[in-house]
Coordinates of C-alpha atoms in Angstrom, one line a residue:
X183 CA -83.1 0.2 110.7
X184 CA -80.0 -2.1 109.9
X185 CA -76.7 -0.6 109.7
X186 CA -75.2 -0.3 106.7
X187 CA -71.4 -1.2 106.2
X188 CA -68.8 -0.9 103.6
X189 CA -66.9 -3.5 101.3
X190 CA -63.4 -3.7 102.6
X191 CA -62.3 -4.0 99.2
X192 CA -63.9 -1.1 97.0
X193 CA -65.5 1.3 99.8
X194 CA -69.4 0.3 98.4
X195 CA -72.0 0.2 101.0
X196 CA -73.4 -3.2 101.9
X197 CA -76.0 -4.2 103.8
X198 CA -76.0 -6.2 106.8
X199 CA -77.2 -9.8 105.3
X200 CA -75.1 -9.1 102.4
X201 CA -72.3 -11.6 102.5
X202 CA -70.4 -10.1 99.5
X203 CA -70.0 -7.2 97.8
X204 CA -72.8 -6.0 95.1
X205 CA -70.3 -4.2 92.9
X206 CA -66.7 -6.1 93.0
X207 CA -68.1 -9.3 94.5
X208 CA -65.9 -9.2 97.5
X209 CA -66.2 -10.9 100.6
X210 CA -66.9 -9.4 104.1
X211 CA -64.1 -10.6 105.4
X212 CA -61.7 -9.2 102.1
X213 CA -62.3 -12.3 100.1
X214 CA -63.2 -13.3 96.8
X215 CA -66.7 -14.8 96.4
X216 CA -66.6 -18.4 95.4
X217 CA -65.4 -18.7 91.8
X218 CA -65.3 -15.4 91.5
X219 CA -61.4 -14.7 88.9
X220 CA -58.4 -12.4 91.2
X221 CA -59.7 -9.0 91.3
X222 CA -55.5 -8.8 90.3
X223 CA -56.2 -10.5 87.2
X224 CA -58.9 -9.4 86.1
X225 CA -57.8 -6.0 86.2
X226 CA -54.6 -7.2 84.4
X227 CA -56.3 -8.7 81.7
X228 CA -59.5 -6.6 81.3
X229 CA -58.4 -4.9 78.1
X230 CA -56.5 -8.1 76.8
X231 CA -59.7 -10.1 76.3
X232 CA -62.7 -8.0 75.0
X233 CA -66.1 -9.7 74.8
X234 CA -66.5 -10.0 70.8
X235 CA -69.8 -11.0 69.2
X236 CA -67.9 -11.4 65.8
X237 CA -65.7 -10.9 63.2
X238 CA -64.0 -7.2 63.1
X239 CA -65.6 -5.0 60.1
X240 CA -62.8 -4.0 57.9
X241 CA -64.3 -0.6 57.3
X242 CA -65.5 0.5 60.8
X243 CA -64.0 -2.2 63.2
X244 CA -67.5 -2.9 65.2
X245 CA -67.2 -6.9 66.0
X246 CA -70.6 -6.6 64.0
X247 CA -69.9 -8.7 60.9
X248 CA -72.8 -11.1 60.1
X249 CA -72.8 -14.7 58.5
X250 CA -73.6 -13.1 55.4
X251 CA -70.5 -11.0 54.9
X252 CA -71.8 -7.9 55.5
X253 CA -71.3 -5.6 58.9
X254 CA -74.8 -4.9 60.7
X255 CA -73.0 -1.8 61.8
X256 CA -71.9 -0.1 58.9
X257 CA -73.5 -2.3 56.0
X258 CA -69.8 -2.5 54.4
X259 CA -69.3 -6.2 52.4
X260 CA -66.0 -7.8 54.1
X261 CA -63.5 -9.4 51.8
X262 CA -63.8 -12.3 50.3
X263 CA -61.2 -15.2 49.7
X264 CA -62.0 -14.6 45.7
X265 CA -61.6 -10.9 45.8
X266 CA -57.8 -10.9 45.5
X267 CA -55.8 -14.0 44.5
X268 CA -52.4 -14.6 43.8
X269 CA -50.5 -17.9 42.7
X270 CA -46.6 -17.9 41.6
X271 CA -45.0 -20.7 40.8
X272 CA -41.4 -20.8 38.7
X273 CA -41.8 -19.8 35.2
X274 CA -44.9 -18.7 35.8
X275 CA -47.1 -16.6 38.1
X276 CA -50.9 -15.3 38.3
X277 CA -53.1 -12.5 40.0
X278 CA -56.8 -12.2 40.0
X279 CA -58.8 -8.8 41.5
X280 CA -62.2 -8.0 41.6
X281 CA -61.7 -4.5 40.9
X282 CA -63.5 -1.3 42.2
X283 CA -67.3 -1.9 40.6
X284 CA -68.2 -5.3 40.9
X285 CA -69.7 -7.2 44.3
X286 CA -67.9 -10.0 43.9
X287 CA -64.9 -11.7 41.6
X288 CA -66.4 -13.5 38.7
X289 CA -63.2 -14.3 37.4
X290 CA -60.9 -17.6 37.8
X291 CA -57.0 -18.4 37.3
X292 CA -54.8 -21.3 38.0
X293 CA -51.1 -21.7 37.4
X294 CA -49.1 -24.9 37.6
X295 CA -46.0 -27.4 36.6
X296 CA -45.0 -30.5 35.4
X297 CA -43.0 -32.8 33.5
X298 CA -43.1 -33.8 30.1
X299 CA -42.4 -38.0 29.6
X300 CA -39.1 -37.1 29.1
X301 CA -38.6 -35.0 32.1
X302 CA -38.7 -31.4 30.3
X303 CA -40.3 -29.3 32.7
X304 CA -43.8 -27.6 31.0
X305 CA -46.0 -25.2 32.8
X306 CA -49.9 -24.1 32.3
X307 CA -51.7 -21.1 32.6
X308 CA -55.7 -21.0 32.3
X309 CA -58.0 -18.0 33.1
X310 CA -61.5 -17.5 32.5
X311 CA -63.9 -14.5 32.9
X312 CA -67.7 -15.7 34.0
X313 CA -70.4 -13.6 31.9
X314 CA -72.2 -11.8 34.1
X315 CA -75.2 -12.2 32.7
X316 CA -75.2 -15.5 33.0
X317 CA -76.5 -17.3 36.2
X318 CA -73.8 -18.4 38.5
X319 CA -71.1 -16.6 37.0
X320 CA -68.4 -16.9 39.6
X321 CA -69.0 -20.9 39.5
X322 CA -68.9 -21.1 35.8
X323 CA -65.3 -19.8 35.5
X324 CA -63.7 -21.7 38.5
X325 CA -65.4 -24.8 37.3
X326 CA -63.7 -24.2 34.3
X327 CA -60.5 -23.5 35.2
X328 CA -60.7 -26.9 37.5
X329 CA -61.7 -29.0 34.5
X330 CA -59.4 -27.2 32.0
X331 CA -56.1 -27.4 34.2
X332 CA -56.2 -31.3 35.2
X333 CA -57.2 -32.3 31.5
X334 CA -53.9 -30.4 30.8
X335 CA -51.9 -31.7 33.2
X336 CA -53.3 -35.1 32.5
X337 CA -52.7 -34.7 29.0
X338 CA -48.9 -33.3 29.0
X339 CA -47.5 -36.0 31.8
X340 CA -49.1 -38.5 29.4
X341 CA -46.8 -37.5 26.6
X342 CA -50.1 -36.3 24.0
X343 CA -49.1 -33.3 21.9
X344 CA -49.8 -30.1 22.7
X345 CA -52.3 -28.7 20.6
X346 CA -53.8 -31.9 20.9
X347 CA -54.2 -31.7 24.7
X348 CA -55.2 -27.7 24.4
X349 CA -58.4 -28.8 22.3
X350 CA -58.9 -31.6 24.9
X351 CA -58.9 -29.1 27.9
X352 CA -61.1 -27.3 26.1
X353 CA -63.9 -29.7 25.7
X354 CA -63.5 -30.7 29.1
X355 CA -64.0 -28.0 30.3
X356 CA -66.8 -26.8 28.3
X357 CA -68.3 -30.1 29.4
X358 CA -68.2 -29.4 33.1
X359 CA -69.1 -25.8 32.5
X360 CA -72.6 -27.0 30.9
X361 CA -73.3 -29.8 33.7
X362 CA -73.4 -26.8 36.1
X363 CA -77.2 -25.9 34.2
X364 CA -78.4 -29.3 35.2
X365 CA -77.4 -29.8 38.5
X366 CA -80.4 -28.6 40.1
X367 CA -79.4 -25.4 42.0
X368 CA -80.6 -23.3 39.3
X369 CA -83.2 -21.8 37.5
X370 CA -85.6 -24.9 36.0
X371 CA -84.8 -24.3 32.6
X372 CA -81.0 -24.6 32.1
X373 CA -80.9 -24.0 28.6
X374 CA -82.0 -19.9 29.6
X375 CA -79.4 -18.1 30.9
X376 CA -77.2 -21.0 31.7
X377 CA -73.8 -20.3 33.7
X378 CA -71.4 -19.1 31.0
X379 CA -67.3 -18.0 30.7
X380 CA -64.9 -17.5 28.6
X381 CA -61.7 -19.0 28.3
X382 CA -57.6 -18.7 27.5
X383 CA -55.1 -21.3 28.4
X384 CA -51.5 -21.4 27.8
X385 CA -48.6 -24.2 27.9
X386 CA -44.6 -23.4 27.8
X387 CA -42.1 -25.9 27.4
X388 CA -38.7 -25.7 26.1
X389 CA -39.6 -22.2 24.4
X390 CA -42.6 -23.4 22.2
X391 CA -46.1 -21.8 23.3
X392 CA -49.4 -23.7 22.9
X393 CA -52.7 -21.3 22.8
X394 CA -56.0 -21.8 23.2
X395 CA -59.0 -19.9 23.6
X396 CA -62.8 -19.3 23.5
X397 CA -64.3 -15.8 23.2
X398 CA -62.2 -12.6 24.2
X399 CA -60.0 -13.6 26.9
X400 CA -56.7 -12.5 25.2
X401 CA -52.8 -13.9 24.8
X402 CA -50.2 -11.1 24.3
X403 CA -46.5 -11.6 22.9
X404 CA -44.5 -9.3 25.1
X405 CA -40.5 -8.9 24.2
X406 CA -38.4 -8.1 26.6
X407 CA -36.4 -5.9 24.5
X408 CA -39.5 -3.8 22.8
X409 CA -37.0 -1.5 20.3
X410 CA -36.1 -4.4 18.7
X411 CA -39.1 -6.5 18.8
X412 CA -42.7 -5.4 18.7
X413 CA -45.2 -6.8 20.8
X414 CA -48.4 -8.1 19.1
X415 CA -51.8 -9.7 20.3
X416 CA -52.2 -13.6 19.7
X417 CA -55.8 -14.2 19.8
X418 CA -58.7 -12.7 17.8
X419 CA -61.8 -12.5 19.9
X420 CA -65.2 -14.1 19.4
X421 CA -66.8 -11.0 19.2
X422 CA -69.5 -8.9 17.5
X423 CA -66.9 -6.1 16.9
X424 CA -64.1 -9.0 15.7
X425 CA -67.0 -10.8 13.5
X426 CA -67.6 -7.2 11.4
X427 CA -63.9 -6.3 11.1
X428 CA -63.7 -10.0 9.9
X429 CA -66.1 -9.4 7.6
X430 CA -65.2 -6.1 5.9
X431 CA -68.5 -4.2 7.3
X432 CA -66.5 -1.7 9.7
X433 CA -63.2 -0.9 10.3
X434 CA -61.5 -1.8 13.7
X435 CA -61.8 1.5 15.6
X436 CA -65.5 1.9 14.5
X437 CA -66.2 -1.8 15.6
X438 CA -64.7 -1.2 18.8
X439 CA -66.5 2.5 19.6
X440 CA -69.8 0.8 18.8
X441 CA -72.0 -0.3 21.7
X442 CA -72.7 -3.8 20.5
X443 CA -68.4 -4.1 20.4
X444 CA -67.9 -6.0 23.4
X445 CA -71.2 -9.2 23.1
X446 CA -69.1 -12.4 22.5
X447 CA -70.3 -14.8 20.0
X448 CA -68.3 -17.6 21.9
X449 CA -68.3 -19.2 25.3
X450 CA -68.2 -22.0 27.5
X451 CA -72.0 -22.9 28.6
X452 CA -74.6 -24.9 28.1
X453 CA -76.2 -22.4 26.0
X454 CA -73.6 -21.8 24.0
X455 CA -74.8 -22.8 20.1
X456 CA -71.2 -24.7 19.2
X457 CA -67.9 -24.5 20.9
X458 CA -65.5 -23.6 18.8
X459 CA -62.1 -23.8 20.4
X460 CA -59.2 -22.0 18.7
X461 CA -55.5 -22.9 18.7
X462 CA -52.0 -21.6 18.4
X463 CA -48.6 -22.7 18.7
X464 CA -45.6 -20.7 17.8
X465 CA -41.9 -20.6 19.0
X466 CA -40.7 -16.9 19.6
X467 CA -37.2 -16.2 18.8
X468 CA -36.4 -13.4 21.9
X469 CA -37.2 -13.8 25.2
X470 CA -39.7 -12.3 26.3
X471 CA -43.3 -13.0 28.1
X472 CA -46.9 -14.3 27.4
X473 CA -49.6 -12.6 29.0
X474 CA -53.0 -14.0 29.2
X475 CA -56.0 -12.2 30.3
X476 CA -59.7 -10.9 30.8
X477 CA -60.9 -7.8 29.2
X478 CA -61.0 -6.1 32.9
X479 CA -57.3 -5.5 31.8
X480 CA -57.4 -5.1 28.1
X481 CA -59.7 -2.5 28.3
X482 CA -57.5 -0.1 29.8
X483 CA -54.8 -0.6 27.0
X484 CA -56.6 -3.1 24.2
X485 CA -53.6 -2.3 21.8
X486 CA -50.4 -4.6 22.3
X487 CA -47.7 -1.9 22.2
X488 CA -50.2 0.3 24.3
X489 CA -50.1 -2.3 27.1
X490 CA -46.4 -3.2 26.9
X491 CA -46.1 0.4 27.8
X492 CA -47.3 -1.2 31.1
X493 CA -45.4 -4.2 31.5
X494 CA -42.0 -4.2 33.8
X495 CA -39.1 -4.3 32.1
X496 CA -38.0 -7.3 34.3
X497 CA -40.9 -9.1 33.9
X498 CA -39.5 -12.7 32.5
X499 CA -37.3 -12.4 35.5
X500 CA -40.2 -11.4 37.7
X501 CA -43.7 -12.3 36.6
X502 CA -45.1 -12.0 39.8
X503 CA -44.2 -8.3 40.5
X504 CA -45.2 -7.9 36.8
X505 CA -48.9 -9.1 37.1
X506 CA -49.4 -7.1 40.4
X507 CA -48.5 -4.1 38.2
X508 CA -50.6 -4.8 35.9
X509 CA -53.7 -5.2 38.0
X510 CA -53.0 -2.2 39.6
X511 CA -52.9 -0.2 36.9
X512 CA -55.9 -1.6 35.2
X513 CA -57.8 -0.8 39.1
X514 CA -56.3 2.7 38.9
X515 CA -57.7 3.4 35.4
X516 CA -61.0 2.6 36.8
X517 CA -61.7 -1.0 37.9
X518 CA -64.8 -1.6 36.1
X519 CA -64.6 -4.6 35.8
X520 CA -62.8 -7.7 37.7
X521 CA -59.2 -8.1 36.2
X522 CA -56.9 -11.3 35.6
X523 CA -53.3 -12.0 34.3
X524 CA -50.7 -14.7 34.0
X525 CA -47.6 -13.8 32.9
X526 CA -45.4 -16.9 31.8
X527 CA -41.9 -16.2 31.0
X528 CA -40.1 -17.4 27.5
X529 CA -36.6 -18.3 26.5
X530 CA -35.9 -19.4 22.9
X531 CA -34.2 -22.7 22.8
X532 CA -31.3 -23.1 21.7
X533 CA -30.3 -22.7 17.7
X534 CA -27.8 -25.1 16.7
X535 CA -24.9 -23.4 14.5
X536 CA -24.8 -24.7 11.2
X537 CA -21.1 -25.8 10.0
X538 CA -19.8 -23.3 7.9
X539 CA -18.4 -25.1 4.4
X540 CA -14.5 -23.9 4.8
X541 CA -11.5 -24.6 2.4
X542 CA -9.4 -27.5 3.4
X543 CA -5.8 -25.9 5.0
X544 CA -2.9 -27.8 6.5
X545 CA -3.7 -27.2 9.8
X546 CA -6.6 -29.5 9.2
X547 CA -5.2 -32.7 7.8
X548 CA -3.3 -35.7 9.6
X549 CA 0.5 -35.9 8.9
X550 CA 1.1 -39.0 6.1
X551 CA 3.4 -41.3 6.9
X552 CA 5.5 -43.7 5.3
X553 CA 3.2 -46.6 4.1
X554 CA 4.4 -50.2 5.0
X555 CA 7.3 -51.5 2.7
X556 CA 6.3 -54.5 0.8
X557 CA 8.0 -57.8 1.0
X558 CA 11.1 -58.3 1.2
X559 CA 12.4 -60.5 -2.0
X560 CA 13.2 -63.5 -1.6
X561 CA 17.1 -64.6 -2.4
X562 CA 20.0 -63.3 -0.2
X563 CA 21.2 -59.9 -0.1
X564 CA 18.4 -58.6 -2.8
X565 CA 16.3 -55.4 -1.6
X566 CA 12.8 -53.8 -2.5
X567 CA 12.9 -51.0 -4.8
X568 CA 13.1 -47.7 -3.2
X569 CA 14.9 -49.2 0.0
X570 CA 18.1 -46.7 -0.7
X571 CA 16.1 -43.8 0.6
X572 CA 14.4 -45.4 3.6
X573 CA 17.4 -43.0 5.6
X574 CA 16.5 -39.7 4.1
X575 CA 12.6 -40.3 4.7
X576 CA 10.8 -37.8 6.5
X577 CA 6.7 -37.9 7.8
X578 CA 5.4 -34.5 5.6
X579 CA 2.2 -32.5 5.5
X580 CA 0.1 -33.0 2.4
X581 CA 0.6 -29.5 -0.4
X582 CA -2.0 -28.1 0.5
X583 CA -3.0 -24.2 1.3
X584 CA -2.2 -22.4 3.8
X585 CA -4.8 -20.3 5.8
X586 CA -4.9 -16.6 4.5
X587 CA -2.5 -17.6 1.7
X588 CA -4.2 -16.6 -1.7
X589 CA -4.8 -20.1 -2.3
X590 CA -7.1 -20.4 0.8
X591 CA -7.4 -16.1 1.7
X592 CA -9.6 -15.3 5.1
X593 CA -13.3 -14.0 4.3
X594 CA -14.1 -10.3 3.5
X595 CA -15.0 -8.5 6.3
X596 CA -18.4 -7.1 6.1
X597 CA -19.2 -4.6 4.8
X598 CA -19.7 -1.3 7.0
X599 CA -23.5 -0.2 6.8
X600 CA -24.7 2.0 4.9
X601 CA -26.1 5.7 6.1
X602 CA -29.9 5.9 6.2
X603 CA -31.0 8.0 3.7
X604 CA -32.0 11.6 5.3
X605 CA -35.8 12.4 4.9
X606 CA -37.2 15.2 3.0
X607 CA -37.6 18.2 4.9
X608 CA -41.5 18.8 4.7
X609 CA -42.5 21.8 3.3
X610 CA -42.8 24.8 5.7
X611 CA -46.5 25.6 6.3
X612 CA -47.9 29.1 4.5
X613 CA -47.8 32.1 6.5
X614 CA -50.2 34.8 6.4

């Protein structure tokens, strides 16, 4: 029977014809087999470079993440690039989430900057919600926001007005929305269940906000001072629940508590009856910020004073730090749905001070001088009348008031304001 030997290296038996070691690979002789790595550095680096068949799970950490997003360990979906987005730019900034319900983040944002023709700086804001009943809901709203943002940009470095270029951006991008149903990755009749989305779009420059929107992606006025200013809402939805109030058949908080509130009777789609685009322009006179976005925030706090309650008190100096707190309140209240915001901060411009009429003084005339003697008369030794006081003369101020004399008095102060009136006491409730 051969005799058996051990590895010089790792103490494992080895047979006589073996040449190298079974179990470390060394040599007979204390070598390392031919291309075999240091048995130094390998030991050195074992942990350093783990054998990974894919990406690490985010919920269990197996390397067992599959092309399709999902971990074949522990089923759990991995993030997606779409699932939390932000974008801040200065003047404005944006934040999209896809909440704690939905699969996947059917809503779409963009922020951006320019230059009007004149070198004003303008920035843009457009988000849109996809309706997820439609078919490709996701693509809808980015396709959107694609179309709508370049028209505007387009539009505004052009020098076109405003409004003008809001309803352009619109069309535009209602146009590209409805190409999607006939570009032959969906179902085979386009005009059913067509991709669809709603729509908002802002523009700020030099104080003055353009508005424009299609179904009931909102725009809220925010002040920064909110005792002195009250926040309101901007849009008024295409909605079932907007249509009745519109119409006198229910009052707002019945509308809204019905079932039915919510199905928009506008959108962006090639299904979509007649696209009605609505603008707004107005110049607010406080700073203060616009917020645009989807009902996955609005639902939380549809009211506008209700969801200044949630709106940083720094947010025109921060809009960034003010959208992340508004998503993550609107995932804390539940996340139903996917949530969206830009927050676009406004300064007034500038009011010019009207000149105040004031009463002429001395203080505000030129000093008269002599005027020019005439010519002197001809013949020798004669003089121009007057010329016996040209010694005594002496430049003078015209006779005229002098400030807080009672010719030209200062103006009343104003007066001190009056007390508010105290309230009734109500009457004291009966006693038994």
């Amino acid at each position: 029977m051969p005799q058996q030997t051990e590895c010089p290296s790792c103490a494992e038996s080895m047979d006589p014809d073996d040449a190298f070691c079974n179990r470390c690979g060394a040599a007979r002789d204390g070598g390392s087999a031919p291309g075999a790595m240091p048995a130094s550095w390998a030991a050195a680096h074992a942990e350093a470079v783990p054998a990974q068949r894919g990406p690490v799970c985010v919920h269990c950490g197996q390397p067992s993440v599959a092309p399709d997003g999902y971990c074949e360990a522990c089923g759990g979906a991995q993030p997606r690039p779409r699932d939390h987005m932000e974008k801040a730019l200065a003047g404005v900034a944006g934040v999209s989430d896809r909440g704690v319900r939905h699969h996947r983040n059917e809503d779409s944002f963009t922020v951006a900057a320019t230059s009007l023709p004149g070198g004003e700086p303008v920035v843009v804001a457009v988000v849109c919600d996809g309706v997820s009943s439609s078919d490709r809901p996701d693509e809808a709203s980015e396709t959107a926001v694609d179309a709508a943002s370049e028209s505007l940009l387009t539009s505004l470095e052009a020098g076109r007005d405003h409004e003008d270029a809001m309803r352009r951006a619109i069309a535009d991008a209602a146009k590209a929305v409805a190409d999607l149903a006939a570009d032959g990755t969906g179902p085979t009749r386009p005009e059913v269940n067509a991709p669809a989305c709603t729509y908002v779009s802002a523009i700020a420059a030099g104080g003055r906000v353009t508005i424009g929107w299609v179904g009931d992606t909102r725009a809220y006025w925010i002040p920064d001072d909110r005792a002195a200013a009250e926040p309101f809402r901007l849009t008024q939805d295409d909605s079932w629940a907007a249509r009745m109030v519109e119409a006198g058949l229910m009052g707002e908080a019945e509308a809204y508590a019905d079932p039915r509130a919510h199905a928009i009777t506008g959108w962006l789609g090639a299904d979509a009856d007649e696209v009605v685009p609505h603008t707004l322009e107005f110049t607010p006179h406080v700073p203060g910020v616009l917020l645009i976005c989807t009902d996955g925030l609005w639902n939380y706090a549809e009211a506008a004073t209700d969801l200044a309650y949630f709106v940083r008190p720094d947010a025109r100096a921060e809009p960034l730090a003010a959208a992340q707190t508004l998503v993550k309140f609107a995932v804390a209240a539940g996340g139903h749905d996917n949530i969206t915001v830009a927050v676009l901060p406004i300064d007034p411009p500038p009011v010019a001070i009207e000149e105040v009429e004031q009463t002429p003084t001395a203080l505000d005339l030129p000093i008269i001088s002599r005027p020019a003697a005439p010519a002197a008369p001809a013949g020798p030794g004669a003089r121009a009348e007057g010329d016996e006081d040209d010694e005594d003369y002496e430049p003078t101020l015209p006779d005229l008031p002098v400030i807080g004399s009672p010719a030209a008095p200062l103006p009343p102060a104003p007066p001190a304001p009056a007390a508010p009136p105290v309230p009734p006491r109500p009457p004291h409730p009966p006693t038994a």
